mmCIF file of C-alpha atoms in Angstrom:
data_model
loop_
_atom_site.group_PDB
_atom_site.id
_atom_site.type_symbol
_atom_site.label_atom_id
_atom_site.label_comp_id
_atom_site.label_asym_id
_atom_site.label_seq_id
_atom_site.Cartn_x
_atom_site.Cartn_y
_atom_site.Cartn_z
ATOM 1 C CA MET H 1 -11.749 -12.239 15.557
ATOM 2 C CA PRO H 2 -11.150 -11.231 12.048
ATOM 3 C CA PRO H 3 -12.990 -8.159 10.521
ATOM 4 C CA THR H 4 -15.969 -8.280 8.278
ATOM 5 C CA LEU H 5 -15.038 -6.847 4.827
ATOM 6 C CA ILE H 6 -17.303 -4.682 2.596
ATOM 7 C CA LEU H 7 -15.805 -5.089 -0.946
ATOM 8 C CA ILE H 8 -16.634 -2.363 -3.402
ATOM 9 C CA ARG H 9 -15.917 -1.937 -7.119
ATOM 10 C CA HIS H 10 -15.369 1.430 -8.356
ATOM 11 C CA ALA H 11 -17.853 3.244 -10.370
ATOM 12 C CA GLN H 12 -17.935 3.496 -14.178
ATOM 13 C CA ALA H 13 -14.654 4.963 -15.496
ATOM 14 C CA LEU H 14 -13.869 6.413 -18.912
ATOM 15 C CA HIS H 15 -12.342 3.133 -20.214
ATOM 16 C CA ASN H 16 -15.468 1.206 -19.250
ATOM 17 C CA ALA H 17 -17.690 3.535 -21.280
ATOM 18 C CA THR H 18 -15.441 3.893 -24.289
ATOM 19 C CA SER H 19 -13.866 0.464 -24.439
ATOM 20 C CA ASP H 20 -10.453 2.438 -24.901
ATOM 21 C CA TRP H 21 -7.972 0.594 -22.919
ATOM 22 C CA SER H 22 -5.232 2.964 -23.739
ATOM 23 C CA ILE H 23 -6.365 5.620 -21.476
ATOM 24 C CA HIS H 24 -3.905 5.912 -18.628
ATOM 25 C CA ASP H 25 -5.479 5.573 -15.129
ATOM 26 C CA PRO H 26 -8.809 6.864 -16.300
ATOM 27 C CA PRO H 27 -11.125 9.033 -14.085
ATOM 28 C CA LEU H 28 -14.898 8.352 -13.583
ATOM 29 C CA THR H 29 -17.482 9.336 -16.184
ATOM 30 C CA ASP H 30 -20.434 11.579 -15.293
ATOM 31 C CA LEU H 31 -22.336 8.250 -14.908
ATOM 32 C CA GLY H 32 -19.713 6.975 -12.677
ATOM 33 C CA ARG H 33 -20.102 10.006 -10.360
ATOM 34 C CA GLN H 34 -23.702 9.478 -10.388
ATOM 35 C CA GLN H 35 -23.155 5.656 -9.364
ATOM 36 C CA SER H 36 -20.852 6.801 -6.687
ATOM 37 C CA ALA H 37 -23.686 9.084 -5.247
ATOM 38 C CA GLU H 38 -26.015 6.133 -5.397
ATOM 39 C CA LEU H 39 -23.311 4.032 -3.628
ATOM 40 C CA HIS H 40 -23.388 6.630 -0.875
ATOM 41 C CA GLU H 41 -27.032 6.299 -0.341
ATOM 42 C CA SER H 42 -26.938 2.463 -0.401
ATOM 43 C CA LEU H 43 -24.150 2.139 2.160
ATOM 44 C CA LYS H 44 -25.402 4.946 4.416
ATOM 45 C CA ALA H 45 -28.628 3.071 4.614
ATOM 46 C CA SER H 46 -26.611 -0.103 5.804
ATOM 47 C CA ASP H 47 -26.122 -0.635 9.514
ATOM 48 C CA LEU H 48 -23.016 -2.623 8.873
ATOM 49 C CA ALA H 49 -21.411 0.139 6.594
ATOM 50 C CA ASN H 50 -22.152 2.714 9.354
ATOM 51 C CA LYS H 51 -19.867 0.593 11.749
ATOM 52 C CA THR H 52 -16.866 0.872 9.165
ATOM 53 C CA ASP H 53 -13.726 1.824 10.984
ATOM 54 C CA LEU H 54 -11.115 1.507 8.272
ATOM 55 C CA ILE H 55 -11.228 2.256 4.448
ATOM 56 C CA VAL H 56 -8.672 0.555 2.214
ATOM 57 C CA VAL H 57 -8.371 1.826 -1.275
ATOM 58 C CA SER H 58 -6.483 1.128 -4.571
ATOM 59 C CA PRO H 59 -4.438 4.062 -5.353
ATOM 60 C CA MET H 60 -6.012 4.572 -8.846
ATOM 61 C CA ARG H 61 -8.141 7.597 -9.975
ATOM 62 C CA ARG H 62 -11.319 5.633 -10.415
ATOM 63 C CA THR H 63 -11.206 4.074 -6.916
ATOM 64 C CA LEU H 64 -10.152 7.164 -5.212
ATOM 65 C CA GLU H 65 -12.951 9.044 -6.868
ATOM 66 C CA THR H 66 -15.456 6.453 -5.931
ATOM 67 C CA MET H 67 -14.446 6.442 -2.395
ATOM 68 C CA THR H 68 -14.421 10.125 -2.047
ATOM 69 C CA ILE H 69 -17.927 10.456 -3.251
ATOM 70 C CA GLY H 70 -19.440 7.190 -2.152
ATOM 71 C CA LEU H 71 -17.922 6.987 1.412
ATOM 72 C CA ASP H 72 -17.701 10.557 2.085
ATOM 73 C CA TRP H 73 -19.769 10.532 5.271
ATOM 74 C CA LEU H 74 -17.395 7.972 6.835
ATOM 75 C CA ILE H 75 -14.338 10.044 6.047
ATOM 76 C CA LYS H 76 -15.972 13.211 7.364
ATOM 77 C CA LYS H 77 -16.614 11.186 10.610
ATOM 78 C CA GLY H 78 -12.859 10.601 10.814
ATOM 79 C CA VAL H 79 -12.609 6.911 9.442
ATOM 80 C CA PRO H 80 -8.993 6.513 8.354
ATOM 81 C CA VAL H 81 -8.175 5.903 4.666
ATOM 82 C CA HIS H 82 -5.277 3.516 3.812
ATOM 83 C CA PRO H 83 -4.277 3.590 0.198
ATOM 84 C CA ASP H 84 -2.767 0.157 -0.606
ATOM 85 C CA ALA H 85 -1.298 -0.796 -3.946
ATOM 86 C CA ASN H 86 -2.079 -4.475 -3.328
ATOM 87 C CA TRP H 87 -5.635 -3.824 -4.244
ATOM 88 C CA HIS H 88 -4.936 -2.445 -7.569
ATOM 89 C CA GLU H 89 -6.215 -3.986 -10.910
ATOM 90 C CA ASN H 90 -4.625 -7.033 -12.659
ATOM 91 C CA ALA H 91 -3.813 -6.090 -16.250
ATOM 92 C CA ASP H 92 -0.880 -4.252 -17.695
ATOM 93 C CA LYS H 93 -2.722 -2.020 -20.209
ATOM 94 C CA PRO H 94 -2.649 1.647 -19.567
ATOM 95 C CA CYS H 95 -6.245 1.744 -18.240
ATOM 96 C CA ASP H 96 -5.151 -0.729 -15.443
ATOM 97 C CA THR H 97 -1.760 0.867 -14.540
ATOM 98 C CA GLY H 98 -1.710 3.588 -11.968
ATOM 99 C CA ASN H 99 0.324 6.676 -11.640
ATOM 100 C CA THR H 100 3.080 7.559 -9.182
ATOM 101 C CA MET H 101 2.247 8.840 -6.063
ATOM 102 C CA ASP H 102 3.620 12.191 -6.431
ATOM 103 C CA ILE H 103 0.984 12.681 -9.174
ATOM 104 C CA ILE H 104 -1.795 10.990 -7.415
ATOM 105 C CA GLY H 105 -0.855 12.973 -4.156
ATOM 106 C CA LYS H 106 -1.256 16.345 -5.942
ATOM 107 C CA GLU H 107 -4.777 15.263 -7.225
ATOM 108 C CA TYR H 108 -5.836 13.916 -3.716
ATOM 109 C CA PRO H 109 -3.957 15.861 -1.118
ATOM 110 C CA GLN H 110 -6.358 14.942 1.535
ATOM 111 C CA TYR H 111 -5.120 11.417 1.836
ATOM 112 C CA ASP H 112 -1.755 10.016 2.880
ATOM 113 C CA PHE H 113 0.064 7.985 0.285
ATOM 114 C CA SER H 114 3.361 7.732 2.144
ATOM 115 C CA GLY H 115 2.794 4.150 2.923
ATOM 116 C CA VAL H 116 2.216 3.037 -0.698
ATOM 117 C CA ASP H 117 4.734 0.583 -1.954
ATOM 118 C CA PRO H 118 7.416 2.703 -4.019
ATOM 119 C CA LEU H 119 7.588 -0.314 -6.598
ATOM 120 C CA TYR H 120 3.993 0.532 -7.540
ATOM 121 C CA PRO H 121 2.783 0.931 -10.392
ATOM 122 C CA ASP H 122 5.602 -1.084 -12.053
ATOM 123 C CA LYS H 123 4.172 -4.219 -13.353
ATOM 124 C CA THR H 124 6.826 -5.137 -15.992
ATOM 125 C CA SER H 125 10.210 -5.456 -14.263
ATOM 126 C CA ASN H 126 11.328 -8.632 -12.583
ATOM 127 C CA LEU H 127 8.240 -10.674 -13.455
ATOM 128 C CA GLU H 128 9.253 -13.551 -11.343
ATOM 129 C CA THR H 129 9.529 -11.543 -8.136
ATOM 130 C CA ASN H 130 7.220 -8.474 -8.925
ATOM 131 C CA PRO H 131 4.060 -8.713 -6.742
ATOM 132 C CA TYR H 132 2.339 -6.485 -9.319
ATOM 133 C CA ALA H 133 3.253 -8.525 -12.352
ATOM 134 C CA PHE H 134 0.532 -9.322 -14.777
ATOM 135 C CA THR H 135 0.737 -13.080 -14.190
ATOM 136 C CA GLN H 136 -1.696 -15.447 -12.572
ATOM 137 C CA LYS H 137 0.888 -16.645 -9.897
ATOM 138 C CA ALA H 138 1.575 -13.002 -8.840
ATOM 139 C CA ILE H 139 -1.917 -11.873 -8.777
ATOM 140 C CA VAL H 140 -3.375 -14.806 -6.750
ATOM 141 C CA ALA H 141 -0.417 -14.435 -4.354
ATOM 142 C CA ARG H 142 -1.294 -10.646 -4.085
ATOM 143 C CA GLY H 143 -4.932 -11.377 -3.306
ATOM 144 C CA GLN H 144 -3.671 -13.680 -0.479
ATOM 145 C CA THR H 145 -1.369 -10.856 0.779
ATOM 146 C CA CYS H 146 -4.447 -8.579 0.921
ATOM 147 C CA LEU H 147 -6.556 -11.065 2.944
ATOM 148 C CA LYS H 148 -3.709 -11.835 5.219
ATOM 149 C CA ASP H 149 -2.960 -7.969 5.878
ATOM 150 C CA LEU H 150 -6.662 -7.496 6.939
ATOM 151 C CA TYR H 151 -7.084 -10.664 8.839
ATOM 152 C CA ASN H 152 -5.295 -9.555 11.754
ATOM 153 C CA ARG H 153 -6.209 -6.057 11.784
ATOM 154 C CA PRO H 154 -8.008 -4.669 14.977
ATOM 155 C CA GLU H 155 -10.890 -2.952 13.189
ATOM 156 C CA LYS H 156 -14.316 -4.847 13.171
ATOM 157 C CA VAL H 157 -15.480 -3.710 9.802
ATOM 158 C CA ILE H 158 -13.301 -2.681 6.911
ATOM 159 C CA ALA H 159 -14.449 -1.386 3.596
ATOM 160 C CA VAL H 160 -12.290 -1.796 0.553
ATOM 161 C CA VAL H 161 -12.645 0.047 -2.777
ATOM 162 C CA SER H 162 -11.083 -2.154 -5.591
ATOM 163 C CA HIS H 163 -11.394 -3.588 -9.050
ATOM 164 C CA SER H 164 -13.615 -6.197 -10.450
ATOM 165 C CA GLY H 165 -10.904 -8.280 -12.150
ATOM 166 C CA PHE H 166 -8.833 -8.323 -9.079
ATOM 167 C CA LEU H 167 -11.634 -9.130 -6.714
ATOM 168 C CA ARG H 168 -12.915 -11.902 -9.060
ATOM 169 C CA THR H 169 -9.691 -13.685 -9.721
ATOM 170 C CA ALA H 170 -7.775 -13.176 -6.636
ATOM 171 C CA VAL H 171 -10.003 -12.318 -3.571
ATOM 172 C CA CYS H 172 -13.521 -13.546 -3.674
ATOM 173 C CA ASN H 173 -14.765 -15.176 -7.017
ATOM 174 C CA ARG H 174 -17.640 -12.853 -7.470
ATOM 175 C CA MET H 175 -18.683 -10.417 -10.209
ATOM 176 C CA PHE H 176 -19.255 -6.813 -9.256
ATOM 177 C CA PHE H 177 -21.100 -4.271 -11.407
ATOM 178 C CA ASN H 178 -19.806 -0.709 -11.307
ATOM 179 C CA ALA H 179 -20.088 0.722 -7.822
ATOM 180 C CA ASP H 180 -21.867 -2.292 -6.267
ATOM 181 C CA TRP H 181 -20.774 -3.951 -2.950
ATOM 182 C CA ARG H 182 -20.778 -7.198 -1.177
ATOM 183 C CA VAL H 183 -20.061 -8.330 2.262
ATOM 184 C CA PHE H 184 -17.774 -11.115 3.432
ATOM 185 C CA GLU H 185 -16.364 -12.969 6.539
ATOM 186 C CA TYR H 186 -13.370 -15.003 6.624
ATOM 187 C CA ASP H 187 -14.418 -18.648 6.273
ATOM 188 C CA GLU H 188 -12.250 -20.303 9.072
ATOM 189 C CA GLU H 189 -13.588 -23.807 8.207
ATOM 190 C CA GLU H 190 -12.454 -23.486 4.522
ATOM 191 C CA MET H 191 -9.274 -21.853 5.461
ATOM 192 C CA GLU H 192 -8.182 -24.680 7.659
ATOM 193 C CA LYS H 193 -9.047 -27.183 4.788
ATOM 194 C CA GLN H 194 -7.347 -25.286 2.008
ATOM 195 C CA GLY H 195 -4.500 -23.899 3.793
ATOM 196 C CA ARG H 196 -5.024 -20.280 2.343
ATOM 197 C CA TYR H 197 -7.257 -17.306 3.196
ATOM 198 C CA VAL H 198 -10.849 -17.847 2.037
ATOM 199 C CA LEU H 199 -13.923 -15.545 2.155
ATOM 200 C CA LYS H 200 -17.571 -16.394 2.464
ATOM 201 C CA GLU H 201 -20.280 -14.009 1.355
ATOM 202 C CA TRP H 202 -23.166 -12.853 3.385
ATOM 203 C CA GLU H 203 -26.292 -14.602 2.246
ATOM 204 C CA GLU H 204 -27.923 -11.032 1.932
ATOM 205 C CA THR H 205 -25.669 -9.766 -0.641
ATOM 206 C CA GLU H 206 -25.011 -13.200 -2.418
ATOM 207 C CA LYS H 207 -28.640 -13.880 -3.216
ATOM 208 C CA LYS H 208 -29.512 -10.288 -4.129
ATOM 209 C CA GLY H 209 -26.555 -9.956 -6.458
ATOM 210 C CA GLY H 210 -24.614 -7.337 -4.409
ATOM 211 C CA GLY H 211 -25.800 -4.765 -1.913
ATOM 212 C CA MET H 212 -27.425 -2.742 -4.741
ATOM 213 C CA GLY H 213 -28.745 -5.789 -6.710
ATOM 214 C CA ARG H 214 -26.878 -4.896 -9.809
ATOM 215 C CA SER H 215 -24.093 -7.667 -9.993
ATOM 216 C CA ASP H 216 -24.353 -11.181 -11.411
ATOM 217 C CA VAL H 217 -25.403 -13.865 -9.000
ATOM 218 C CA GLY H 218 -23.172 -16.846 -8.630
ATOM 219 C CA VAL H 219 -19.416 -17.884 -8.284
ATOM 220 C CA PHE H 220 -16.965 -16.881 -10.978
ATOM 221 C CA GLY H 221 -13.436 -18.074 -10.787
ATOM 222 C CA ILE H 222 -10.412 -17.759 -12.981
ATOM 223 C CA VAL H 223 -11.059 -18.681 -16.734
ATOM 224 C CA ASP H 224 -9.020 -18.871 -19.778
ATOM 225 C CA GLY H 225 -7.848 -15.555 -21.097
ATOM 226 C CA ASP H 226 -7.720 -13.852 -17.692
ATOM 227 C CA PHE H 227 -3.987 -13.948 -17.593
ATOM 228 C CA PRO H 228 -1.165 -14.518 -20.063
ATOM 229 C CA PRO H 229 -0.282 -18.068 -20.541
ATOM 230 C CA VAL H 230 2.897 -19.209 -18.993
ATOM 231 C CA LYS H 231 5.773 -19.793 -21.497
ATOM 232 C CA GLU H 232 5.444 -23.407 -21.997
ATOM 233 C CA GLU H 233 1.731 -23.125 -22.652
ATOM 234 C CA GLU H 234 1.840 -20.078 -24.841
ATOM 235 C CA GLU H 235 2.183 -21.634 -28.256
ATOM 236 C CA GLU H 236 -0.579 -24.133 -27.473
ATOM 237 C CA ALA H 237 -2.797 -21.381 -26.156
ATOM 238 C CA LYS H 238 -2.338 -19.300 -29.294
ATOM 239 C CA LYS H 239 -3.218 -22.183 -31.429
ATOM 240 C CA GLU H 240 -6.527 -22.761 -29.541
ATOM 241 C CA GLY H 241 -7.291 -19.053 -29.698
ATOM 242 C CA ARG H 242 -7.224 -18.698 -25.823
ATOM 243 C CA VAL H 243 -4.970 -15.590 -25.723
ATOM 244 C CA GLY H 244 -7.337 -12.698 -25.838
ATOM 245 C CA GLU H 245 -7.871 -9.144 -24.372
ATOM 246 C CA LEU H 246 -7.375 -9.621 -20.547
ATOM 247 C CA GLY H 247 -8.476 -8.362 -17.351
ATOM 248 C CA GLU H 248 -11.245 -5.896 -16.260
ATOM 249 C CA ALA H 249 -11.178 -4.217 -19.598
ATOM 250 C CA SER H 250 -12.685 -7.126 -21.474
ATOM 251 C CA LYS H 251 -14.507 -9.270 -18.992
ATOM 252 C CA GLU H 252 -15.901 -7.005 -16.154
ATOM 253 C CA VAL H 253 -18.549 -4.874 -17.844
ATOM 254 C CA PRO H 254 -21.925 -6.737 -17.359
ATOM 255 C CA GLU H 255 -24.507 -6.425 -20.138
ATOM 256 C CA LYS H 256 -27.190 -4.874 -17.995
ATOM 257 C CA GLU H 257 -27.200 -1.135 -17.396
ATOM 258 C CA SER H 258 -27.472 0.101 -13.909
ATOM 259 C CA ALA H 259 -30.641 2.163 -12.926
#
């Protein structure tokens, strides 16, 4: 039986607060660390979260810091941490591009980064074959790789700390406020119909707007402006004004403030 997934967005990072997308792999803000502490309390009160037997994390500063604070009681219990580059953010701006593992490994020596794909964080070379390329085709395929990798895992409950743009466009079509979380099962019926991996959200987090009730309710798929247009559509898209600032940096900061 496939695992239940707890999908978590990182807390507020410096680029979220400043709208400065030029900051390379930004850390959390003070508010982000506070949100991570609130995430800790919210998850620790969840019966499901206490059954987590694997943590998967994007190897970026904001996700690692969120996990270290927000899931620390699980880590202290010995729940293994698996950094996976497939779960990192979409865009190729500096704020959405990670560091190499020699740098991150020095900042977070308590985690094992030896299994992270050495191609990461390159998003620009071999765009036709690079799984981290900032194209709709590559990112949707990367989302399917993530879901395939977890589908056959032996663990029953897996927590994943990732990014709102990637989660929305490639994994579950939901919005995530900073440090909020949602619970999903694999939807076997839809998977058979569609021939791809599909998730179904638990009613509890879907109706509430996330485990902390801070996220927008509803289904949110890919929209114009999420990805660079393919070459044959580029000129038309420019004429229609559909080529804007892309990815989490422009789309994934909800209007409402967290409590």
